[in-house]
PDB file of C-alpha atoms in Angstrom:
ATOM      1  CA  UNK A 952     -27.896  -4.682   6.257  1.00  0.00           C
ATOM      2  CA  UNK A 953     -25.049  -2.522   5.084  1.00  0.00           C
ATOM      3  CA  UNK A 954     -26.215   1.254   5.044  1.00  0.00           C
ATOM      4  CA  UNK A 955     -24.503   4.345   3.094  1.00  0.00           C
ATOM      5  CA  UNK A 956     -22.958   5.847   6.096  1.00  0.00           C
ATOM      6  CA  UNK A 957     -21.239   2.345   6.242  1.00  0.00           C
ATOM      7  CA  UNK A 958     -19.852   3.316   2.996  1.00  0.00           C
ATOM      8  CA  UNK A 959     -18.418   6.462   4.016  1.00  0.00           C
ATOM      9  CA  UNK A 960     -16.768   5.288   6.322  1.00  0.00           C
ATOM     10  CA  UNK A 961     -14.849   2.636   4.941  1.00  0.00           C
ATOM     11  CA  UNK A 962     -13.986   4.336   2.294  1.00  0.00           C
ATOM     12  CA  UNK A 963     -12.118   6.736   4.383  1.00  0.00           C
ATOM     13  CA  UNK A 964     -10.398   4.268   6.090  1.00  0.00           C
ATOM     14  CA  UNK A 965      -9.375   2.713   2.844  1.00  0.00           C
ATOM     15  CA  UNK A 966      -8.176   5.551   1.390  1.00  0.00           C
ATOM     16  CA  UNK A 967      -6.508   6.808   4.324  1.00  0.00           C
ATOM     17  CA  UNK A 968      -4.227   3.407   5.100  1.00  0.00           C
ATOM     18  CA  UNK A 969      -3.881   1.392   1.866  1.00  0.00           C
ATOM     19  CA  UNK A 970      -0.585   3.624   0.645  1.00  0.00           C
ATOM     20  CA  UNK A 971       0.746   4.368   4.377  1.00  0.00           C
ATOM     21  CA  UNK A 972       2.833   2.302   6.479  1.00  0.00           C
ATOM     22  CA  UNK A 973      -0.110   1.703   9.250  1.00  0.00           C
ATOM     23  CA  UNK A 974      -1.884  -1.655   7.377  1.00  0.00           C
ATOM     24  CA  UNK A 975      -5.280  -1.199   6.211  1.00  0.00           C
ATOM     25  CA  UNK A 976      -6.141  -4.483   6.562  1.00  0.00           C
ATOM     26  CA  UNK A 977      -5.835  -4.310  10.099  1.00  0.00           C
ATOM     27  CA  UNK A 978      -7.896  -1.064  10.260  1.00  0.00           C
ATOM     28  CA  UNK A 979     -10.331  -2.125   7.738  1.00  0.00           C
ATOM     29  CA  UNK A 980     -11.153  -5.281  10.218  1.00  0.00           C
ATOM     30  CA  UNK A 981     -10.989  -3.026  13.447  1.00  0.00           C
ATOM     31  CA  UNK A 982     -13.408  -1.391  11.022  1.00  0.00           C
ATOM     32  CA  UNK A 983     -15.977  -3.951   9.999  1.00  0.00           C
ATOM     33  CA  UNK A 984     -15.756  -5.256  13.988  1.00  0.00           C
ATOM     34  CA  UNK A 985     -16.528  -1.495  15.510  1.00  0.00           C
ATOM     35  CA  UNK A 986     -19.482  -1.735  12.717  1.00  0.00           C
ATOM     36  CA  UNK A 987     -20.943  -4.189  13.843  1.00  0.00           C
ATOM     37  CA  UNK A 988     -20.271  -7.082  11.304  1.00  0.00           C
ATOM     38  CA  UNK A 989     -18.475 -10.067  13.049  1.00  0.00           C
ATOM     39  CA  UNK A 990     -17.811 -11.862   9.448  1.00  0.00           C
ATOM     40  CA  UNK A 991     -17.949  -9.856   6.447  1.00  0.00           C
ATOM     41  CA  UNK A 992     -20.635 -10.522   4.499  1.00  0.00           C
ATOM     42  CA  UNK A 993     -20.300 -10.982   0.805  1.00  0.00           C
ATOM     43  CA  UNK A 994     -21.295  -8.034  -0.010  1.00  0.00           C
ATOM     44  CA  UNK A 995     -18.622  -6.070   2.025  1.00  0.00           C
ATOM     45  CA  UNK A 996     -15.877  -8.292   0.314  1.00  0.00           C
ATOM     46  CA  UNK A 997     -17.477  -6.674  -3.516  1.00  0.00           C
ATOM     47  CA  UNK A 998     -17.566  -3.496  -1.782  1.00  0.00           C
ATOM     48  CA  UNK A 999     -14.043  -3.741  -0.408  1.00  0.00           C
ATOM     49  CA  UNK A1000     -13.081  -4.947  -3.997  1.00  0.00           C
ATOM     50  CA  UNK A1001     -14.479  -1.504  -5.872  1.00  0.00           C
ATOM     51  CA  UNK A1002     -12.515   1.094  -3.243  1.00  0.00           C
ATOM     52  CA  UNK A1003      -9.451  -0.817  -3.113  1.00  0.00           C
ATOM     53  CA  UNK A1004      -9.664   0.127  -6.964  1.00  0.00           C
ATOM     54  CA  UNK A1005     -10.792   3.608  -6.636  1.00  0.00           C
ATOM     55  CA  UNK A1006      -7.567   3.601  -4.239  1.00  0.00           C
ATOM     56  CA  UNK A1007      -5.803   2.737  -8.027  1.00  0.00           C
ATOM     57  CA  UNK A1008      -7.056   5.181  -9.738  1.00  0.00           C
ATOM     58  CA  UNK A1009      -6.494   7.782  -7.143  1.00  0.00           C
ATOM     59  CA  UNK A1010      -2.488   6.837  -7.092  1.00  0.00           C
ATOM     60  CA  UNK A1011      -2.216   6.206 -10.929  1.00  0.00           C
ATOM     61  CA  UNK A1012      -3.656   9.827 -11.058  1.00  0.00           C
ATOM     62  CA  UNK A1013      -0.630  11.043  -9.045  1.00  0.00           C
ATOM     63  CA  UNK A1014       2.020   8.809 -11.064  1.00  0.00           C
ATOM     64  CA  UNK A1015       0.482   9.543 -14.220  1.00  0.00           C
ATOM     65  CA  UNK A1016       2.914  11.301 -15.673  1.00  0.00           C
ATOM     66  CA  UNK A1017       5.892   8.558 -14.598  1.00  0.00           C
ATOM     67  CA  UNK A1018       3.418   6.209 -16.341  1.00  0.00           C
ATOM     68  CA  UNK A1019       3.530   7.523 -19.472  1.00  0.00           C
ATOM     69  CA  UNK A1020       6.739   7.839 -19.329  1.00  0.00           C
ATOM     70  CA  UNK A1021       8.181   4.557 -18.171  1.00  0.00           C
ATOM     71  CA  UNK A1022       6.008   3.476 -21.363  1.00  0.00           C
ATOM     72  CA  UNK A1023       8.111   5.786 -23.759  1.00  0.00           C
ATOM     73  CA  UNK A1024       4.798   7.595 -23.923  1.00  0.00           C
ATOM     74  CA  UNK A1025       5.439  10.683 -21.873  1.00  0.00           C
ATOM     75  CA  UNK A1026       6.779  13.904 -23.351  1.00  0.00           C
ATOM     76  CA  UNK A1027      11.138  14.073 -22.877  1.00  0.00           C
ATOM     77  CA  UNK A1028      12.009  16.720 -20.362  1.00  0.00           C
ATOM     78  CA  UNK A1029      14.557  19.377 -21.486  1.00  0.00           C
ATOM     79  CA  UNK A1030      17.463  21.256 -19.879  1.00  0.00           C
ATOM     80  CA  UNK A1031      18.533  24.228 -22.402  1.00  0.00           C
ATOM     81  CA  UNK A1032      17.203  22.512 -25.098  1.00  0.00           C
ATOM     82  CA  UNK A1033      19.043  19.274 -24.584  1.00  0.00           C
ATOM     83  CA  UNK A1034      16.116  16.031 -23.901  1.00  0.00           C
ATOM     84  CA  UNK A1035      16.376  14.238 -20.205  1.00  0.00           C
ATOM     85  CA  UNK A1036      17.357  11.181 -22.265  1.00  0.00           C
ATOM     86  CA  UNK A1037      20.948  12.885 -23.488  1.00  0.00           C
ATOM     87  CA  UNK A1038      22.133  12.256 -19.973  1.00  0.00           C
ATOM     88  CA  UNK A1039      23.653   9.019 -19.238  1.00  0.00           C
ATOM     89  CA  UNK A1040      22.072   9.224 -15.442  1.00  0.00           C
ATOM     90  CA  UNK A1041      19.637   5.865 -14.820  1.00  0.00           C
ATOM     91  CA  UNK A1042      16.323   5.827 -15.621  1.00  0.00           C
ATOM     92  CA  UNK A1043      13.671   4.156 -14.087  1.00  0.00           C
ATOM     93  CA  UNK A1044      11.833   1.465 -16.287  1.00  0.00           C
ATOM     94  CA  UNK A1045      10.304  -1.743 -16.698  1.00  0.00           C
ATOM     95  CA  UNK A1046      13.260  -3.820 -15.125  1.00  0.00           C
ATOM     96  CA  UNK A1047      13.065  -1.988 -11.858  1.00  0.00           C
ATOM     97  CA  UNK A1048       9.274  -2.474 -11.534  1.00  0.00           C
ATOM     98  CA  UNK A1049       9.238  -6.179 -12.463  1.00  0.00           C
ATOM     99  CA  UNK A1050      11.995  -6.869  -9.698  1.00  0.00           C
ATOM    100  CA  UNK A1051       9.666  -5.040  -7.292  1.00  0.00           C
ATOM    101  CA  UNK A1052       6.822  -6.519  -7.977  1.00  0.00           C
ATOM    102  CA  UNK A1053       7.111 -10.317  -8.888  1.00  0.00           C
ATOM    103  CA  UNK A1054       8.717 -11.669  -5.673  1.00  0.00           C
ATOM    104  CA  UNK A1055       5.801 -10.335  -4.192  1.00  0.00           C
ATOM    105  CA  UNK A1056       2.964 -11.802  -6.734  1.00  0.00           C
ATOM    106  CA  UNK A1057       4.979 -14.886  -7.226  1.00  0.00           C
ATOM    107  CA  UNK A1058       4.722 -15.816  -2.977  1.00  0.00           C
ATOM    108  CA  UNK A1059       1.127 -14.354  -2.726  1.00  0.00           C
ATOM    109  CA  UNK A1060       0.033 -16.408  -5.719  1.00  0.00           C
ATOM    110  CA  UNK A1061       1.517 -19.821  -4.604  1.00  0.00           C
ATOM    111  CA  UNK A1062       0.402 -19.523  -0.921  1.00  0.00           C
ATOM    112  CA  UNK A1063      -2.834 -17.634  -2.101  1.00  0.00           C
ATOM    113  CA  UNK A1064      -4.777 -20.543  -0.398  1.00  0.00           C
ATOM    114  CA  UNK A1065      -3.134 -20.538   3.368  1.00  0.00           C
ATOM    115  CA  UNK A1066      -3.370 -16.371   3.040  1.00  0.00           C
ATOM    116  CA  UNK A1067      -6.916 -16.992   3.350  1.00  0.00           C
ATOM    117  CA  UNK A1068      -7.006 -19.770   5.867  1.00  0.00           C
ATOM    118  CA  UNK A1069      -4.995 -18.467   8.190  1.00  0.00           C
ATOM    119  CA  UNK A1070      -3.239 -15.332   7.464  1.00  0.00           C
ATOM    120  CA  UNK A1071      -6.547 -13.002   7.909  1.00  0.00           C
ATOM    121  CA  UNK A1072      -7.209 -14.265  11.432  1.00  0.00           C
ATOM    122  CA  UNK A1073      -6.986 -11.744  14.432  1.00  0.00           C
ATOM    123  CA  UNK A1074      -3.824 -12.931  15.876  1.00  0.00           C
ATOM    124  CA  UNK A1075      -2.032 -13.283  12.457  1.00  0.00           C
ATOM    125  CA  UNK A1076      -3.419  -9.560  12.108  1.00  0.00           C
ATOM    126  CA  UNK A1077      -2.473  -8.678  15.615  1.00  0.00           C
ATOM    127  CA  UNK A1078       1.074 -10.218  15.565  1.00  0.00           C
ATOM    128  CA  UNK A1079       1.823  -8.018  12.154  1.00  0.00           C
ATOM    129  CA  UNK A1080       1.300  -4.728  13.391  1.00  0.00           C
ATOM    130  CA  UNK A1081       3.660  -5.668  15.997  1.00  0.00           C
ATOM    131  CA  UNK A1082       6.585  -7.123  14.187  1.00  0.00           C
ATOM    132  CA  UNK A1083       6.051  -4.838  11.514  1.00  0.00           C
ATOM    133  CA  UNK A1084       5.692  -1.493  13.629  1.00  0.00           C
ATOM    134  CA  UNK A1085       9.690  -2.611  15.206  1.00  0.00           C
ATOM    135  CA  UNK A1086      10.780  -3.746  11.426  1.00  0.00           C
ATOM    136  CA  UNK A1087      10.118  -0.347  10.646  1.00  0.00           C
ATOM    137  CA  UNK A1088      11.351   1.513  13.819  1.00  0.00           C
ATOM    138  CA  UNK A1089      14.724  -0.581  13.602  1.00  0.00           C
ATOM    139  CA  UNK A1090      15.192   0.374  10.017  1.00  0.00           C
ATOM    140  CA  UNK A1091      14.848   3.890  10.636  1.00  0.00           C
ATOM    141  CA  UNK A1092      17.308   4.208  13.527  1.00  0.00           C
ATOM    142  CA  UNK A1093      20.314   2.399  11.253  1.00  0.00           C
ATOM    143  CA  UNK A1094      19.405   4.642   8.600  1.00  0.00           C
ATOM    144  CA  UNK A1095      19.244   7.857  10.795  1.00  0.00           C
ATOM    145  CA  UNK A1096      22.378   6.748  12.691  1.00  0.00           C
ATOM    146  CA  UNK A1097      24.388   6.970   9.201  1.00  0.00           C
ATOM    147  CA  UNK A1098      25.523   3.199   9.328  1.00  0.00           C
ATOM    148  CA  UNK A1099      23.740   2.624   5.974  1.00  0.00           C
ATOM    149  CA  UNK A1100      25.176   4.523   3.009  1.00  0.00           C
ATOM    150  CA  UNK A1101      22.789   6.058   1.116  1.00  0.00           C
ATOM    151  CA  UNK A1102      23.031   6.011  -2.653  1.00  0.00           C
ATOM    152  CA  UNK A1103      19.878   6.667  -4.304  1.00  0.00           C
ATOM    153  CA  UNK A1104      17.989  10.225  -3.965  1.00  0.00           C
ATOM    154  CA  UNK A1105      15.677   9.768  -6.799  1.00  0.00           C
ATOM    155  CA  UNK A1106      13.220   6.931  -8.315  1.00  0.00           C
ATOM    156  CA  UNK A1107      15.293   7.349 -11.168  1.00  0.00           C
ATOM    157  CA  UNK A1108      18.503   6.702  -9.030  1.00  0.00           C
ATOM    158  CA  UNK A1109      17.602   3.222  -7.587  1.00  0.00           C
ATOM    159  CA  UNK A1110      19.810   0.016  -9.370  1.00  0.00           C
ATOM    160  CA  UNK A1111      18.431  -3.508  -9.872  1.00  0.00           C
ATOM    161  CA  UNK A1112      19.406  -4.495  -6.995  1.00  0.00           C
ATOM    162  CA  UNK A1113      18.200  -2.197  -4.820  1.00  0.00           C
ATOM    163  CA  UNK A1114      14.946  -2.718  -6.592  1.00  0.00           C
ATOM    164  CA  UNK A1115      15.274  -6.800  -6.317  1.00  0.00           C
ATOM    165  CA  UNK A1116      15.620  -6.505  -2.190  1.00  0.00           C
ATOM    166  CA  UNK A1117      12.413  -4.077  -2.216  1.00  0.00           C
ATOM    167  CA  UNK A1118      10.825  -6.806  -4.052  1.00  0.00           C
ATOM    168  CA  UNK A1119      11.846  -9.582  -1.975  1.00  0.00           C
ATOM    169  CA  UNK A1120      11.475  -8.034   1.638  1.00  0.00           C
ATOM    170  CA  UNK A1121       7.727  -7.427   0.322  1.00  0.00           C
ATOM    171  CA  UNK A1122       7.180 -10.676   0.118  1.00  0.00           C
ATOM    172  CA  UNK A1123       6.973 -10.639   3.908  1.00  0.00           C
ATOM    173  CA  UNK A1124       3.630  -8.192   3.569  1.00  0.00           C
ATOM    174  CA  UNK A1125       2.310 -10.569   0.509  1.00  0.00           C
ATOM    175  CA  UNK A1126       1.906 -13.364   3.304  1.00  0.00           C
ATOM    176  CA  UNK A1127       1.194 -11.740   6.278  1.00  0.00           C
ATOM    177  CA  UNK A1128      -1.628  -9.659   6.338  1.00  0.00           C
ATOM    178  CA  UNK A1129      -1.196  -6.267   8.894  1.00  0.00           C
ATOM    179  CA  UNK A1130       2.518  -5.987   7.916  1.00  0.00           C
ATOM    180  CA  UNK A1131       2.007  -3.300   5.991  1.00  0.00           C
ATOM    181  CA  UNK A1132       3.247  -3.641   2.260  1.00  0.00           C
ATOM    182  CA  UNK A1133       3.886   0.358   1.775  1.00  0.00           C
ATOM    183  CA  UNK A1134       5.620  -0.063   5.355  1.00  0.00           C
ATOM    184  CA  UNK A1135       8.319  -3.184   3.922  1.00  0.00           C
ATOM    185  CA  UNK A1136       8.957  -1.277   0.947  1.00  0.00           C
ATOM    186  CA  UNK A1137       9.741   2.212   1.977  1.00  0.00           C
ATOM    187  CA  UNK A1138      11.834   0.089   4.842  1.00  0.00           C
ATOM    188  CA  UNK A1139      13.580  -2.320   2.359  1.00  0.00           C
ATOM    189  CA  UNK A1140      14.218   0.676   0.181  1.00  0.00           C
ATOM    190  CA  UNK A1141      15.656   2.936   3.511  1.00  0.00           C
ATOM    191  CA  UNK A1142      17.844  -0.587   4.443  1.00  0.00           C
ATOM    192  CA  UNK A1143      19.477  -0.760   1.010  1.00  0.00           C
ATOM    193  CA  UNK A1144      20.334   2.604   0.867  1.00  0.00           C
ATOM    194  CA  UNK A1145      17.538   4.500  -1.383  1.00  0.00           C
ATOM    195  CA  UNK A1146      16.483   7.668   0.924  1.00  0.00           C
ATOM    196  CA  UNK A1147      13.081   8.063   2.328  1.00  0.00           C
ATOM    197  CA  UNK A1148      11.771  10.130  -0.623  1.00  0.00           C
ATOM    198  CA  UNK A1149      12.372   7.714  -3.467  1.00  0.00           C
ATOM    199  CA  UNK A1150      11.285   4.737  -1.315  1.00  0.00           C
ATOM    200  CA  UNK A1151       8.293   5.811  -0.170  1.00  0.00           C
ATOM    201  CA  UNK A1152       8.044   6.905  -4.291  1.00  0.00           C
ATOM    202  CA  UNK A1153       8.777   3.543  -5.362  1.00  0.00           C
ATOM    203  CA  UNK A1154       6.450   2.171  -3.315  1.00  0.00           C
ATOM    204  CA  UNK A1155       3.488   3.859  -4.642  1.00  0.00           C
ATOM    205  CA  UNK A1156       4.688   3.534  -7.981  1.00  0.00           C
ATOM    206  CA  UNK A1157       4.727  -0.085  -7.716  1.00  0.00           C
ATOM    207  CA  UNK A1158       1.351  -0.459  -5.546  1.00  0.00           C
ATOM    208  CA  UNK A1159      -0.040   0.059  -8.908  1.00  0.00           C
ATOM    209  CA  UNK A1160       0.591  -2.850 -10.730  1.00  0.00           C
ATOM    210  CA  UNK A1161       0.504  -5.119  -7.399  1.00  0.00           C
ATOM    211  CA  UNK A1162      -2.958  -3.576  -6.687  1.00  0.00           C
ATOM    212  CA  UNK A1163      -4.494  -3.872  -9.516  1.00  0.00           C
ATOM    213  CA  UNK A1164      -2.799  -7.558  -9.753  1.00  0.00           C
ATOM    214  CA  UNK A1165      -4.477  -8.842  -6.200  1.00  0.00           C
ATOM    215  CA  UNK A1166      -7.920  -6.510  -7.001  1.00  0.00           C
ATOM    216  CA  UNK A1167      -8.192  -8.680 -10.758  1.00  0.00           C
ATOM    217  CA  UNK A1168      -7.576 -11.786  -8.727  1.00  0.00           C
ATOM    218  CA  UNK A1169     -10.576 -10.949  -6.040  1.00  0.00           C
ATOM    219  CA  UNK A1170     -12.865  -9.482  -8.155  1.00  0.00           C
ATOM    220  CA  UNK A1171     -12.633 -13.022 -10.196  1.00  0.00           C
ATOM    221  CA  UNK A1172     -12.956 -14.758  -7.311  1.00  0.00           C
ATOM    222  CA  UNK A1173     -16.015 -12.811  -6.326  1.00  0.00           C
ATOM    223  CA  UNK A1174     -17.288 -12.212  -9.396  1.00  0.00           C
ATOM    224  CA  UNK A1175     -20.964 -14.016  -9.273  1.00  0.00           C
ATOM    225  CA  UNK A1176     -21.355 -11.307  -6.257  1.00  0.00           C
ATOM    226  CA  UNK A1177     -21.155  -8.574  -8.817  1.00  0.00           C
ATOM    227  CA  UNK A1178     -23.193 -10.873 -11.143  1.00  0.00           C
ATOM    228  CA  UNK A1179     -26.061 -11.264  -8.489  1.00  0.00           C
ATOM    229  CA  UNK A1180     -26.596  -7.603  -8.054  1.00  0.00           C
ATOM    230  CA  UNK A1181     -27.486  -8.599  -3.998  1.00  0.00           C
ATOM    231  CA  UNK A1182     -25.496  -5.210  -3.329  1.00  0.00           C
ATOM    232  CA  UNK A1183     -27.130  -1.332  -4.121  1.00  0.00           C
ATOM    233  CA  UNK A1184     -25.029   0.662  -6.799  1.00  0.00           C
ATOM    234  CA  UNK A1185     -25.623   3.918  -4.759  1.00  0.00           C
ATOM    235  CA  UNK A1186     -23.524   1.921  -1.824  1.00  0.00           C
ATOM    236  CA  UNK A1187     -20.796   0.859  -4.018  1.00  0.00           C
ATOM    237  CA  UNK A1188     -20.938   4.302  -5.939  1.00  0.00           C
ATOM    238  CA  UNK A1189     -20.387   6.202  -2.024  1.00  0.00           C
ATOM    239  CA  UNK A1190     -17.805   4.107  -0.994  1.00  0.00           C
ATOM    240  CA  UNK A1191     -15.609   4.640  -4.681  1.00  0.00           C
ATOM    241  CA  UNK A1192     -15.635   8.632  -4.802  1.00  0.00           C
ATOM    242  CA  UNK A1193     -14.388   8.334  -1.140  1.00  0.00           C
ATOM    243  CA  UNK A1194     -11.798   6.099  -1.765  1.00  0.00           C
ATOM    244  CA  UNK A1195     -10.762   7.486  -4.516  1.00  0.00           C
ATOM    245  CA  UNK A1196     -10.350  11.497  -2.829  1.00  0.00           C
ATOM    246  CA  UNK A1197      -9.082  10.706   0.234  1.00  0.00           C
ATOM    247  CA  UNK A1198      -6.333   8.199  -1.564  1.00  0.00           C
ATOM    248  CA  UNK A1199      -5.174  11.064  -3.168  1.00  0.00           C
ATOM    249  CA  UNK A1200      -5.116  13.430  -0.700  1.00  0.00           C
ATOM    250  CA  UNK A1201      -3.635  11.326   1.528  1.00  0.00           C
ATOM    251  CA  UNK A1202      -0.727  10.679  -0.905  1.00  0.00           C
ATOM    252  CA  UNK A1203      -0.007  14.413  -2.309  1.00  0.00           C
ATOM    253  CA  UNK A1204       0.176  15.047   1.491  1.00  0.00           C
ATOM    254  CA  UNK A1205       2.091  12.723   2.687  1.00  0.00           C
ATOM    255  CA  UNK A1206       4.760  13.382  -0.237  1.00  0.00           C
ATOM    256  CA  UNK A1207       4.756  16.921   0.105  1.00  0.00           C
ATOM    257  CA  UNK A1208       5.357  16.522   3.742  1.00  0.00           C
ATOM    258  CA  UNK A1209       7.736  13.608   3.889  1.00  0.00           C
ATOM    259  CA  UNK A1210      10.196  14.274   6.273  1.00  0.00           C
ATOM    260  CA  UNK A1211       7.817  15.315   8.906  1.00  0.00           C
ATOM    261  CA  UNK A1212       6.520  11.551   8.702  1.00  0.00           C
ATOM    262  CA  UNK A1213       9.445   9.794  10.435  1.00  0.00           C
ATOM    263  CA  UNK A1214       8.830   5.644  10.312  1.00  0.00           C
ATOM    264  CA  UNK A1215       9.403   5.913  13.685  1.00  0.00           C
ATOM    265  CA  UNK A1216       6.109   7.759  13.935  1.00  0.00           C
ATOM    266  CA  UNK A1217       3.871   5.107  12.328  1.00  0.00           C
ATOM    267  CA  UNK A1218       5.436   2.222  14.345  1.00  0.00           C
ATOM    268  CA  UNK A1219       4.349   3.712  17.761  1.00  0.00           C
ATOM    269  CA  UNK A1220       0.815   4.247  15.468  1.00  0.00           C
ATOM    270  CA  UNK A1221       0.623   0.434  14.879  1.00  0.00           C
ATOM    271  CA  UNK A1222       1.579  -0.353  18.657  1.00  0.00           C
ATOM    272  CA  UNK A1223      -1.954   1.773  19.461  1.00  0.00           C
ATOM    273  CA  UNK A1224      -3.671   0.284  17.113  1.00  0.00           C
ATOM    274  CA  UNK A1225      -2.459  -3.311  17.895  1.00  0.00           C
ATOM    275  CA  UNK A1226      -3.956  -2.883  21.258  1.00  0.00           C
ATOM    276  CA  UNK A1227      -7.042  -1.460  20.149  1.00  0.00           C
ATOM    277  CA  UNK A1228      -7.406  -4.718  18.056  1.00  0.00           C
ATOM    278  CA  UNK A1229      -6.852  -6.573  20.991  1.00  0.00           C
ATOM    279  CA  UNK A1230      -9.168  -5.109  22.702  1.00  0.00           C
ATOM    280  CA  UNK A1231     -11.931  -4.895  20.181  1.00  0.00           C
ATOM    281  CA  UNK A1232     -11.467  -8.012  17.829  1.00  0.00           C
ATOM    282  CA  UNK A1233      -9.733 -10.459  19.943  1.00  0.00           C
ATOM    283  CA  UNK A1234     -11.761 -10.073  23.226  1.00  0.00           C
TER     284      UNK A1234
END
């Protein structure tokens, strides 16, 4: 019997991990397990659905304004009375996102039906907070050590190609659940020389489409368990406004106090909680 507290909780955890490098889908099954649910019943999977989208909104909310104006729908900023767009300096648009994002949907969508099988075991799980926590540390220490030249600052800064390797290394989190897919980007970003700002920028720009990509695809899936009504709207309702706050919070704060967040830090955070999930789902 899932209870509102249950709610609260979860969405906390989802809004705390789904945009930082840590894998929320290993802390949303430590989750579930320290819970008490040994399989997630359906109606955790339609709850899990409805704050992974309140985790969006929250981020669309922050990006708005790039939204609008990667659409040609945002208002031209102005230096002296000149517009932005006077400038022959890159832009970010439409290219760069579709090279970050359909490597990713394109390997997720093919191998959509092993994901499942296999992928959201504990070991598979276990294994990816590993790997991933040292993908991330070993990243960090090239590009601290000055062997990678770095030639992006901004969003707006980042080439094709730079975008294209974001969107391939991501394919990596795409099929292997726990590696982290905010943690391969802001990495792939870091490795082809983008600094830490406008990767971990690009990142969240791009979980938006991605997101709500994989959230149409499971609420389809799951769709007769929204049809059924087997789960209470005040539970679903809890769990949303949650989400949806501590998303945001989470990501103003962890932009405004970026270079206090070394990589380094959230790999030794994935070793801890790799052993917690040894010790709590795997034994």
């Amino acid at each position: 019997m899932l209870h509102w507290f249950d709610s609260i909780i979860l969405g906390i955890v989802e809004g705390l991990t789904e945009f930082l490098p840590v894998s929320s889908t290993g802390h949303m099954i430590l989750t579930n397990k320290l819970l008490g649910y040994e399989e997630a019943p359906e109606q955790l999977k339609t709850f899990e659905i409805v704050i992974q989208f309140a985790a969006i909104l929250a981020i669309a909310l922050v990006y708005r304004d790039r939204i609008l104006q990667i659409f040609g729908l945002g208002k031209a900023q102005s230096v002296r009375g000149l517009s932005v767009d006077a400038f022959p300096k890159r832009r970010l648009n439409l290219i760069h996102v579709a090279l970050g994002i359909v490597p990713p949907l394109g390997v997720a969508y093919l191998f959509r039906d092993t994901i499942k099988e296999i992928g959201f075991h504990a070991a598979p799980v276990l294994w990816a907070l590993v790997v991933g926590g040292i993908y991330m540390w070993v990243t960090e220490a090239l590009y601290d050590s000055g062997k990678i030249k770095r030639t992006a600052e901004t969003m707006d800064d980042i080439s094709y190609k730079q975008a294209l390797l974001i969107g391939v290394l991501q394919c990596v989190s795409a099929v292997w659940p726990g590696f982290s897919r905010s943690g391969s980007t802001i990495a792939a970003g870091m490795l082809g020389g983008v600094s830490y700002r406008a990767s971990a920028d690009f990142s969240f720009f791009i979980a938006i489409p991605i997101m709500t990509a994989a959230t149409g695809y499971e609420l389809l899936s799951n769709i007769d368990n929204f049809r059924s009504g087997g789960i209470d709207v005040g539970f679903l309702l809890t769990g949303f406004i949650v989400s949806f706050l501590v998303a945001w919070v989470v990501v103003v704060a962890f932009l405004k106090a970026l270079q206090k967040f070394k990589l380094k830090y959230f790999a030794w955070y994935r070793f801890a909680l790799a052993a917690l999930f040894y010790l709590f789902v795997m034994r």
